[in-house]
PDB file of C-alpha atoms in Angstrom:
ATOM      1  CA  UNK A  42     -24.124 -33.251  -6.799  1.00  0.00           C
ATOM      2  CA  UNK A  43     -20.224 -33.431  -6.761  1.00  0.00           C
ATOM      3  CA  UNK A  44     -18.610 -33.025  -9.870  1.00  0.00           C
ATOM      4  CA  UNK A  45     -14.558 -33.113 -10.785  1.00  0.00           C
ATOM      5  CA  UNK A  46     -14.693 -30.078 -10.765  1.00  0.00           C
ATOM      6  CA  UNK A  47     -14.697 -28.740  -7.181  1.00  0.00           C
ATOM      7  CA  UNK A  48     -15.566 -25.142  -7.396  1.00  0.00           C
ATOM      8  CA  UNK A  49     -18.779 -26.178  -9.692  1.00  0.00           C
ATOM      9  CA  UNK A  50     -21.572 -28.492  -8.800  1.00  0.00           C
ATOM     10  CA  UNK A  51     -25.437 -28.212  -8.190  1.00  0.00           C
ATOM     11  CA  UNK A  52     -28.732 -29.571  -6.609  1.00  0.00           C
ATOM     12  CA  UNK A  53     -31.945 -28.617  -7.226  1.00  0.00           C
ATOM     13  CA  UNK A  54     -35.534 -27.612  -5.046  1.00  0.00           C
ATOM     14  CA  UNK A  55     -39.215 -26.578  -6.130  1.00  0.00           C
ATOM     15  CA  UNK A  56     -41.958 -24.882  -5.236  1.00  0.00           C
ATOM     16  CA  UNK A  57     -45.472 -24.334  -6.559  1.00  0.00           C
ATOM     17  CA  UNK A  58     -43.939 -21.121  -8.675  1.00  0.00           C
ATOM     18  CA  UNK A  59     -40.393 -20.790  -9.482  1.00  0.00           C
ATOM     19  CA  UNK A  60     -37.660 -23.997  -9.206  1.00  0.00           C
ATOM     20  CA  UNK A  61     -34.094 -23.152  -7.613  1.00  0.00           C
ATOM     21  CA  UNK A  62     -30.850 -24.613  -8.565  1.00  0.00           C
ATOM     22  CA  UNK A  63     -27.940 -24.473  -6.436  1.00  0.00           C
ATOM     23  CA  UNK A  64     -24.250 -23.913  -7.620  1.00  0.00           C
ATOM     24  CA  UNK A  65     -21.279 -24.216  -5.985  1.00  0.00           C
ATOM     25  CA  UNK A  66     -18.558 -22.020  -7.520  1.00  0.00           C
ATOM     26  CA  UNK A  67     -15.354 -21.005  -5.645  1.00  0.00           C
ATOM     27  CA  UNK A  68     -16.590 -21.261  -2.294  1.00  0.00           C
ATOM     28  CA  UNK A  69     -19.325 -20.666  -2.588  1.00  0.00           C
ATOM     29  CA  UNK A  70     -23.495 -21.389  -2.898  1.00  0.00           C
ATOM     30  CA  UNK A  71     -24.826 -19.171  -6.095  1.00  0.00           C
ATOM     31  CA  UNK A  72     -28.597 -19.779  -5.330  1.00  0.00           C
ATOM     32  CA  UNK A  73     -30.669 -19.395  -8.906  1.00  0.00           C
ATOM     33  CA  UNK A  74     -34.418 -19.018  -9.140  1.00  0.00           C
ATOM     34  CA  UNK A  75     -35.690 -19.763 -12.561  1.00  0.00           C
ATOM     35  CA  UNK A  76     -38.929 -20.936 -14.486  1.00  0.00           C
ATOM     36  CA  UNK A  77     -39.907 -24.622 -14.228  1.00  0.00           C
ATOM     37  CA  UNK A  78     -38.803 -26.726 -17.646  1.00  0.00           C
ATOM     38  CA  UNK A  79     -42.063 -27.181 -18.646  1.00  0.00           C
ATOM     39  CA  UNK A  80     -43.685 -24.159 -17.905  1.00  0.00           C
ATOM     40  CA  UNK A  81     -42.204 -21.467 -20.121  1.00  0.00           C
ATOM     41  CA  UNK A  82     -43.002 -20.202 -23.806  1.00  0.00           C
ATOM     42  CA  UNK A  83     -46.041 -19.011 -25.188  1.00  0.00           C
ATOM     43  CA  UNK A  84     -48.225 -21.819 -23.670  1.00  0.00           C
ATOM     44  CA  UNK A  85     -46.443 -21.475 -20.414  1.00  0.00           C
ATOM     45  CA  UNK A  86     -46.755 -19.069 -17.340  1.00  0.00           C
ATOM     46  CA  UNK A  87     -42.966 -17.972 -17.788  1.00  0.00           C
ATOM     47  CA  UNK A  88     -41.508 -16.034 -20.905  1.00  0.00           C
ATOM     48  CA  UNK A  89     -38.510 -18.773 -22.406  1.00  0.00           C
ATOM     49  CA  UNK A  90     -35.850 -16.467 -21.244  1.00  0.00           C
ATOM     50  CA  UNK A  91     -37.270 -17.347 -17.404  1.00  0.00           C
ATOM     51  CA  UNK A  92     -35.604 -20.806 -17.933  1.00  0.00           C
ATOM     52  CA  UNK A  93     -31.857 -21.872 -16.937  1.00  0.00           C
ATOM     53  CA  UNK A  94     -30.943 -23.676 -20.694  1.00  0.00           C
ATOM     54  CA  UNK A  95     -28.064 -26.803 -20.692  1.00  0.00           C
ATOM     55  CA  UNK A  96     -25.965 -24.356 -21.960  1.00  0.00           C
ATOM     56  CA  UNK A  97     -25.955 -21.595 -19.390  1.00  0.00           C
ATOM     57  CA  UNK A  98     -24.551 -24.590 -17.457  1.00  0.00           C
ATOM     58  CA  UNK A  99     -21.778 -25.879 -19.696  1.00  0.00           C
ATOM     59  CA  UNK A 100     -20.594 -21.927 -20.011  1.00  0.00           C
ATOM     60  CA  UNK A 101     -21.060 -21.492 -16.017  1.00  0.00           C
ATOM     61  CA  UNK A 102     -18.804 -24.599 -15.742  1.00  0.00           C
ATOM     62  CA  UNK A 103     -16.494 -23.893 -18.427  1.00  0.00           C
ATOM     63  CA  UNK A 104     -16.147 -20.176 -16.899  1.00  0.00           C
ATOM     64  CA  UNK A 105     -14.823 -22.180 -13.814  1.00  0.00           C
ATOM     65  CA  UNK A 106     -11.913 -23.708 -15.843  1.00  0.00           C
ATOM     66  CA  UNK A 107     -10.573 -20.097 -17.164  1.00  0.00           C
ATOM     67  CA  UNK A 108     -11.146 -18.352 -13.578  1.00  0.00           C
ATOM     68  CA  UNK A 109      -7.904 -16.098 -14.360  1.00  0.00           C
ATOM     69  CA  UNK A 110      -9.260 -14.653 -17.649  1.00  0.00           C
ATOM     70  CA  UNK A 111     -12.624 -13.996 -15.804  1.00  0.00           C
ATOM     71  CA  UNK A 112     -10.659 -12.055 -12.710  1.00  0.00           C
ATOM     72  CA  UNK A 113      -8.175 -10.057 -15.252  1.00  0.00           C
ATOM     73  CA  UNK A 114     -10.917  -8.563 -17.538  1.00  0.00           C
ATOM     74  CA  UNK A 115     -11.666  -5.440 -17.049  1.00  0.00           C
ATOM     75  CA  UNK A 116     -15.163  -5.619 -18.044  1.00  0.00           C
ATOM     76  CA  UNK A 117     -17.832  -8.427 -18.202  1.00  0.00           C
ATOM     77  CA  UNK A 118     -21.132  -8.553 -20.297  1.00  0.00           C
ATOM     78  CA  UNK A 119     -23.583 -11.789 -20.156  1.00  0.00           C
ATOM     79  CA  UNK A 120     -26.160 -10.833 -22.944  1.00  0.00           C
ATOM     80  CA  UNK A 121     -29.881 -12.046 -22.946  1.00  0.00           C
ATOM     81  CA  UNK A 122     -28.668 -13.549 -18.816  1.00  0.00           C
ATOM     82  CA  UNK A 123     -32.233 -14.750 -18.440  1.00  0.00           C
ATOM     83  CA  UNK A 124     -31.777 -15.990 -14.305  1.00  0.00           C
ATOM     84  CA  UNK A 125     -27.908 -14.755 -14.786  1.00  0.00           C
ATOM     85  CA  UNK A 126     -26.542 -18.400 -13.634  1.00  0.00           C
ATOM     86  CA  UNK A 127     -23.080 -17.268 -15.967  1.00  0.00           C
ATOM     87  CA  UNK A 128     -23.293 -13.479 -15.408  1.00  0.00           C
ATOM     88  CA  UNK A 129     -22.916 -14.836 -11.946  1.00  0.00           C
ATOM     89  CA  UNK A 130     -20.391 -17.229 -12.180  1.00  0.00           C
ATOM     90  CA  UNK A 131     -18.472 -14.865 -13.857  1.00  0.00           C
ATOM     91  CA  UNK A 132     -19.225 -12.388 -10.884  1.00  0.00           C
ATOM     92  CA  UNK A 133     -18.514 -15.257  -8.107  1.00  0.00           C
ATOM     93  CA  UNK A 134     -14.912 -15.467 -10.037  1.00  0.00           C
ATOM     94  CA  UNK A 135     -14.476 -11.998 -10.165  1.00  0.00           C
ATOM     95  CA  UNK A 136     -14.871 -11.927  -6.110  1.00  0.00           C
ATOM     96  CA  UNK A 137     -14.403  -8.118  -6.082  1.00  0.00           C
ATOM     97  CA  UNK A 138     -16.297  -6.990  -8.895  1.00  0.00           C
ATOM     98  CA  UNK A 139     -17.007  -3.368  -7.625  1.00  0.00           C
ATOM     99  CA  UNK A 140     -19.653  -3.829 -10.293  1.00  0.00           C
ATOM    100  CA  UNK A 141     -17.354  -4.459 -13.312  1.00  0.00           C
ATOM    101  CA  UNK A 142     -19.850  -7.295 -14.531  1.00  0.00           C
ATOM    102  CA  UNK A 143     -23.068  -6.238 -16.131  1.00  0.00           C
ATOM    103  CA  UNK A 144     -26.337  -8.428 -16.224  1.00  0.00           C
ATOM    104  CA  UNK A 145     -28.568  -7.520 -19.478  1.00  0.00           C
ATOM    105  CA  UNK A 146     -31.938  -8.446 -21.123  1.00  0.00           C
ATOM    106  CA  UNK A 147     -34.398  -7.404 -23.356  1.00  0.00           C
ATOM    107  CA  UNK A 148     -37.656  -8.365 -21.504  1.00  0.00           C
ATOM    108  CA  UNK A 149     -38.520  -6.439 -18.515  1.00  0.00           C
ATOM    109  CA  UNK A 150     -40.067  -9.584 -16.793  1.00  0.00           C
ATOM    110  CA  UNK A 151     -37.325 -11.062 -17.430  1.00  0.00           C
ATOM    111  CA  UNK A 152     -34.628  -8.773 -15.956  1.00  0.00           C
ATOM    112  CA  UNK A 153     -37.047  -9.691 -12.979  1.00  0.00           C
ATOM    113  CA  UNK A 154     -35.961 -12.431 -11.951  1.00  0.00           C
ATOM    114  CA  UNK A 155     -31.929 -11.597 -12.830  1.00  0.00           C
ATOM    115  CA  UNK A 156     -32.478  -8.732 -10.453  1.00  0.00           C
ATOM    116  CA  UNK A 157     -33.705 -11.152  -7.887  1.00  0.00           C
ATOM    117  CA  UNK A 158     -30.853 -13.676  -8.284  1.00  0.00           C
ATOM    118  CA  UNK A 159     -28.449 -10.910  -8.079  1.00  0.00           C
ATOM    119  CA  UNK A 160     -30.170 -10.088  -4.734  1.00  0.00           C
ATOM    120  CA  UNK A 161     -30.012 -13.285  -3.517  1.00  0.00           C
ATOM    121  CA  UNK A 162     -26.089 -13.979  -4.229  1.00  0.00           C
ATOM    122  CA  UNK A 163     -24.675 -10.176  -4.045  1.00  0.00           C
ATOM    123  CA  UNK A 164     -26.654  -8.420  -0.738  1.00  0.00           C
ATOM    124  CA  UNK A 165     -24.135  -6.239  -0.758  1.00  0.00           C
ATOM    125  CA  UNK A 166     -24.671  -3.238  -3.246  1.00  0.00           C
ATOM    126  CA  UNK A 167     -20.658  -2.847  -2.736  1.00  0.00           C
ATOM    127  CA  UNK A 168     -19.437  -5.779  -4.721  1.00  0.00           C
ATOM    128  CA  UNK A 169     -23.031  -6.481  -6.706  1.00  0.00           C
ATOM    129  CA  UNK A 170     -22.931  -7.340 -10.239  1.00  0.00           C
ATOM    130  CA  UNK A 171     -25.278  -4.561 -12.351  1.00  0.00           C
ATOM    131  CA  UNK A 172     -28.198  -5.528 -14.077  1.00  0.00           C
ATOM    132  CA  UNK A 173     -29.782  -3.585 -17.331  1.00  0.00           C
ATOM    133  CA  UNK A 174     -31.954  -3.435 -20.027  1.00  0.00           C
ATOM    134  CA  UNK A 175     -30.115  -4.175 -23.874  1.00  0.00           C
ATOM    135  CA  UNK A 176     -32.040  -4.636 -26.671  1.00  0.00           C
ATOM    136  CA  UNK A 177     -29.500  -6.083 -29.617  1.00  0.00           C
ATOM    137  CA  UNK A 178     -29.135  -3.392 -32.051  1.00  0.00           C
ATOM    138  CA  UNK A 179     -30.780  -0.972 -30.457  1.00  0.00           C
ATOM    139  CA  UNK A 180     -29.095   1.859 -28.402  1.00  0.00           C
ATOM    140  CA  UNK A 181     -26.206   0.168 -28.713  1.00  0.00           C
ATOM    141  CA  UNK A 182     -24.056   3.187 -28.680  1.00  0.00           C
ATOM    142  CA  UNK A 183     -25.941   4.666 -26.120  1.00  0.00           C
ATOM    143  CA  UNK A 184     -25.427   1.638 -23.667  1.00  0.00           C
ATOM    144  CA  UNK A 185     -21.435   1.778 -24.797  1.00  0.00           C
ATOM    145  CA  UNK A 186     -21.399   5.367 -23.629  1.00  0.00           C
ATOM    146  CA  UNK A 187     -23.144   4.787 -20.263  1.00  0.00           C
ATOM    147  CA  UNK A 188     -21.244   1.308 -19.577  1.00  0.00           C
ATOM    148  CA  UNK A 189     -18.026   1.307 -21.815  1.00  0.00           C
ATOM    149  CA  UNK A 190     -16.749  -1.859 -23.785  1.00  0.00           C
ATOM    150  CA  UNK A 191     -16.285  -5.380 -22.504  1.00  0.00           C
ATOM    151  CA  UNK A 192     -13.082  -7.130 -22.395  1.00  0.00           C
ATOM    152  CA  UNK A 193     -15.417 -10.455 -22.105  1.00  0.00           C
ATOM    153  CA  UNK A 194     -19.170 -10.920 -23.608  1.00  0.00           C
ATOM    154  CA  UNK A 195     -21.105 -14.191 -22.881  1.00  0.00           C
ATOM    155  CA  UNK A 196     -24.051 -15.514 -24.173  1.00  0.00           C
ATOM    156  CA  UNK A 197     -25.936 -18.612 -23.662  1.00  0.00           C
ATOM    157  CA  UNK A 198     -28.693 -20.449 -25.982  1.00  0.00           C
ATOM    158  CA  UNK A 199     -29.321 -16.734 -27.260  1.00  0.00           C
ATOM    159  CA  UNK A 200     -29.608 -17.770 -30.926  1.00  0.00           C
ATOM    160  CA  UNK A 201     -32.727 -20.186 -31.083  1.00  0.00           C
ATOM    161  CA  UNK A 202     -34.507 -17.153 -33.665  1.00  0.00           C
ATOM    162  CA  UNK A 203     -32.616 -16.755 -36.836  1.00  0.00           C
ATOM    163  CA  UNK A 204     -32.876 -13.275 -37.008  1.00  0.00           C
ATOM    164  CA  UNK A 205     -31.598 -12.148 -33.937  1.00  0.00           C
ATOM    165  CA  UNK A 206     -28.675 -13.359 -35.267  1.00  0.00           C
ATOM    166  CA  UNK A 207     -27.007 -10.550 -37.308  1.00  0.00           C
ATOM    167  CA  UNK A 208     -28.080  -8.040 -34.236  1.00  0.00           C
ATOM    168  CA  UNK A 209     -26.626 -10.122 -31.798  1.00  0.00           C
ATOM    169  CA  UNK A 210     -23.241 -10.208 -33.302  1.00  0.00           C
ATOM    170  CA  UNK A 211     -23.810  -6.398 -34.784  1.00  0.00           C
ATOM    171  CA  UNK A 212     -23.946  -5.401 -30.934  1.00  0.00           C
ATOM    172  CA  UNK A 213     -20.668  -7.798 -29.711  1.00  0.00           C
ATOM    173  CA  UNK A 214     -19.029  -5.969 -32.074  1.00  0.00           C
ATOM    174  CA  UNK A 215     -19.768  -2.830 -30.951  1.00  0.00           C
ATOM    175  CA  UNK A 216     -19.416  -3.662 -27.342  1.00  0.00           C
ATOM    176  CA  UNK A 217     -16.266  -6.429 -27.371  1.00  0.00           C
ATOM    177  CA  UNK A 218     -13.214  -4.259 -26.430  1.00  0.00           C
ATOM    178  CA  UNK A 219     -10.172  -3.755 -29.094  1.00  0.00           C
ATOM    179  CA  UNK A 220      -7.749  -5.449 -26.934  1.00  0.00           C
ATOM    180  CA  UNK A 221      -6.060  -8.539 -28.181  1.00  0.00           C
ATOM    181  CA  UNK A 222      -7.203 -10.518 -25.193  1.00  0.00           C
ATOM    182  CA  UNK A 223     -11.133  -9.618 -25.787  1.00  0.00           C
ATOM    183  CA  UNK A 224     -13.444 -12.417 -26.018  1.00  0.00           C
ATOM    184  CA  UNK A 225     -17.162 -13.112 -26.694  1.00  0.00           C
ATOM    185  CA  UNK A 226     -17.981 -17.032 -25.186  1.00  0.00           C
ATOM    186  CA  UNK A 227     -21.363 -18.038 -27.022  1.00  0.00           C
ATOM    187  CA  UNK A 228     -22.997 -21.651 -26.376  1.00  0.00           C
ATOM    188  CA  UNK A 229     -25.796 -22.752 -27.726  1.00  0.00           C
ATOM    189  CA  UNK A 230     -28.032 -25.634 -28.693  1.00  0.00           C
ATOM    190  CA  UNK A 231     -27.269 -26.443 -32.224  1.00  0.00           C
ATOM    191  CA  UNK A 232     -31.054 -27.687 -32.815  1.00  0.00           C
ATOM    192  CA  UNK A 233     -30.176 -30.351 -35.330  1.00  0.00           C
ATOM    193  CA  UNK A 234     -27.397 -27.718 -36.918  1.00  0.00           C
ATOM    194  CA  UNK A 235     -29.444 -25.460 -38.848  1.00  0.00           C
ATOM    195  CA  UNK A 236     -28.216 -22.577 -36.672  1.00  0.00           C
ATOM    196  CA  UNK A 237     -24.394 -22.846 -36.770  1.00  0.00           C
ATOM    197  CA  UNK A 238     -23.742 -21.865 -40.703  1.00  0.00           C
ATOM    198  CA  UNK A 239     -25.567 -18.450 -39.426  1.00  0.00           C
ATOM    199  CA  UNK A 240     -23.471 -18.279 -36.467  1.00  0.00           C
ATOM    200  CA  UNK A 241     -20.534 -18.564 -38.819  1.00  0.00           C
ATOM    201  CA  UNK A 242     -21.421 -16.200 -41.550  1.00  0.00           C
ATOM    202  CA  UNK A 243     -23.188 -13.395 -39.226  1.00  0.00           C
ATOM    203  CA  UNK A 244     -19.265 -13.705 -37.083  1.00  0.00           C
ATOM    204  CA  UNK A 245     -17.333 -13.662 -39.663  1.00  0.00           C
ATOM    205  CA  UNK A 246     -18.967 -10.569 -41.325  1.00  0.00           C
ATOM    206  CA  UNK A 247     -18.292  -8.424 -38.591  1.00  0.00           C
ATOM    207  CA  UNK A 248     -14.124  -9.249 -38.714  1.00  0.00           C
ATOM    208  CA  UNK A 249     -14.844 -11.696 -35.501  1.00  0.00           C
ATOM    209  CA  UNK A 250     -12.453 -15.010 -35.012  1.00  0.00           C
ATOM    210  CA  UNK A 251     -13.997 -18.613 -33.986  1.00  0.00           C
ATOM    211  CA  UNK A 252     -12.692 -21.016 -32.279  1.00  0.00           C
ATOM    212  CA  UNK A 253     -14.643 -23.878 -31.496  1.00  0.00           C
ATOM    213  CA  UNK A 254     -13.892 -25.455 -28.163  1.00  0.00           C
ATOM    214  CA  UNK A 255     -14.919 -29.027 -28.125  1.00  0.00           C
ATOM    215  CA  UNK A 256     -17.310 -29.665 -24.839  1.00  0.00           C
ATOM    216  CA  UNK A 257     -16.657 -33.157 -24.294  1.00  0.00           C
ATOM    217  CA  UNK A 258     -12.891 -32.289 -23.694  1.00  0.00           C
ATOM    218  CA  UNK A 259     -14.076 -30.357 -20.892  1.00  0.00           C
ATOM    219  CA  UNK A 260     -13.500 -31.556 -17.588  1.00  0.00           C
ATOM    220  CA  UNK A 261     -17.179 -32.289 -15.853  1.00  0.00           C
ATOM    221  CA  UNK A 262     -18.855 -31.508 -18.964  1.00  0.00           C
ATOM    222  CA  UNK A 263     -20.186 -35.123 -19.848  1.00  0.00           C
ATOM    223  CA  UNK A 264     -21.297 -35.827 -15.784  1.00  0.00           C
ATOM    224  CA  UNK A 265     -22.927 -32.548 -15.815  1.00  0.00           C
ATOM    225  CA  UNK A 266     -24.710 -33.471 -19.076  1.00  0.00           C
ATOM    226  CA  UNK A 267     -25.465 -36.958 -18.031  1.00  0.00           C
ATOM    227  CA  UNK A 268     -27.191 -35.160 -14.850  1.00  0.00           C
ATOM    228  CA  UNK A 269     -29.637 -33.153 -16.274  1.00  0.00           C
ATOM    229  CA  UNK A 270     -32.643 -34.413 -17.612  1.00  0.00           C
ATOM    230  CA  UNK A 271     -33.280 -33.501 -20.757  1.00  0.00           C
ATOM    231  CA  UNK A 272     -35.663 -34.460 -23.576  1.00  0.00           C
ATOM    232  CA  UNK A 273     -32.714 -35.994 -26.159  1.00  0.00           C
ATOM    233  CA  UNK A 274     -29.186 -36.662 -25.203  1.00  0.00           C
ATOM    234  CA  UNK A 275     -27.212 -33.370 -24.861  1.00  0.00           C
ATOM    235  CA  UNK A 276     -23.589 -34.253 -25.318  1.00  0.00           C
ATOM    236  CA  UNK A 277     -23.815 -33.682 -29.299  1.00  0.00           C
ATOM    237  CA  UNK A 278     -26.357 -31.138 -29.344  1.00  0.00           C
ATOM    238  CA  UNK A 279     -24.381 -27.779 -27.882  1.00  0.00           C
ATOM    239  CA  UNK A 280     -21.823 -25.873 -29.302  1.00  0.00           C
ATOM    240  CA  UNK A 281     -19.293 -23.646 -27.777  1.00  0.00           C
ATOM    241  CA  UNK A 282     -17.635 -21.198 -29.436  1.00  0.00           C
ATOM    242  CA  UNK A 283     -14.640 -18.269 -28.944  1.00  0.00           C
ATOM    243  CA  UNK A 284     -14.953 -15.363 -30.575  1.00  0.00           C
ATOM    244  CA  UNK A 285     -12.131 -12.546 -30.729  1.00  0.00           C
ATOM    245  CA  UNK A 286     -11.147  -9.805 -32.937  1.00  0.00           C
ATOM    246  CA  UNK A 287      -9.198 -10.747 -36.346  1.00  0.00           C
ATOM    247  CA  UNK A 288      -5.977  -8.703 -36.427  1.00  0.00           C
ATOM    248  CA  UNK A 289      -5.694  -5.865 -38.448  1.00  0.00           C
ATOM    249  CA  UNK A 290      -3.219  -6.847 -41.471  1.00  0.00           C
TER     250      UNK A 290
END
């Protein structure tokens, strides 16, 4: 599928166990296995985080659009990457990442299949994003030590449960870097809006900036909505937001 965007479009395949999408960003195929739609949560054969969410797309795409502040940060972070489609879009922009972007979950069988998606884009242990295991709130300083701080943190339809919330932004804040071009990109499904004054408070309590970037200003964004199929209309339903550092007074 050939969107206005050249560097970013997709098609998808089956098979009897996982589903693959295919992206093209900057040249080239980014190959992601995930969990079939239907077929994840706790009915499902696949844990939730298995699945490739609307929003991982919109970030992947918007990613595309800001290519130069991808390539000049010195770090990158994609938190709860489920299948990693924007921890590797980010690495795709990056094109020499000498592993400066880092792939993390919390669920082991998760991290499973980001492992194998890194495998199947980055052969070469060379220029291979990293993948590891973050728990928000937990270790944090520990991971900080072992991986440093993050000029750019994403996240992606990682704030469905409430009370992940305050650890998620907790550990941004922890793990964003102090430079004035930091940035954490979070989008999400607003599920009818009961999520976003948390989002809000839980940011603002830990001195972070929003900025909210309106998705149907982004180029692509309402034919790649329109092309996935999707149990409501998606255009009004996700939110993505900016997040950097309020200056100290």
């Amino acid at each position: 599928m050939n969107l206005a965007v050249p560097c970013f479009c997709f098609y998808s395949t089956s098979s009897p166990e996982l589903t693959k999408e295919t992206f093209h960003v900057a040249g080239k195929d980014l190959h992601i296995y995930k969990a079939p739609k239907f077929d994840s949560g706790f009915s499902g054969t696949f844990l939730t985080g298995q699945s490739l969410w609307p929003s991982a797309k919109v970030l992947a795409l918007y990613l595309t659009l800001i290519a130069k502040t991808v390539k000049s940060a010195s770090g990158v972070l994609e938190l709860g990457s489920g299948p990693g489609l924007v921890g590797l879009t980010a690495a795709q922009l990056a094109a020499d990442t000498r592993g400066k972007v880092i792939l993390t979950d919390h669920e082991e069988r998760v991290l499973q299949i980001t492992r194998m998606n890194i495998a199947a884009n980055f052969p070469s242990q060379s220029d291979s994003p990293r993948c590891a295991h973050l728990t928000w709130g937990e270790n944090v300083e520990e991971f900080r030590k072992q991986h440093g701080q993050f000029d750019l943190i994403l996240g992606s339809d990682i704030v469905y449960n409430e009370d992940a919330i305050p650890r998620l932004f907790r550990t941004v804040q922890a793990l964003l870097a102090l430079n004035d071009c930091s940035t954490f990109l979070l989008a999400y499904d607003t599920r009818g809006g009961w999520l976003d004054g948390q989002v809000d408070r839980h940011s603002e309590q830990v001195g972070l900036e929003r900025e909210d970037i309106v998705i149907a200003e982004i180029p692509a964004c309402k034919q790649l909505l329109a092309s996935i199929e999707w149990d409501y209309p998606l255009e009004d339903k996700l939110r993505l937001l900016k997040f950097t550092k309020k200056a100290e007074r």
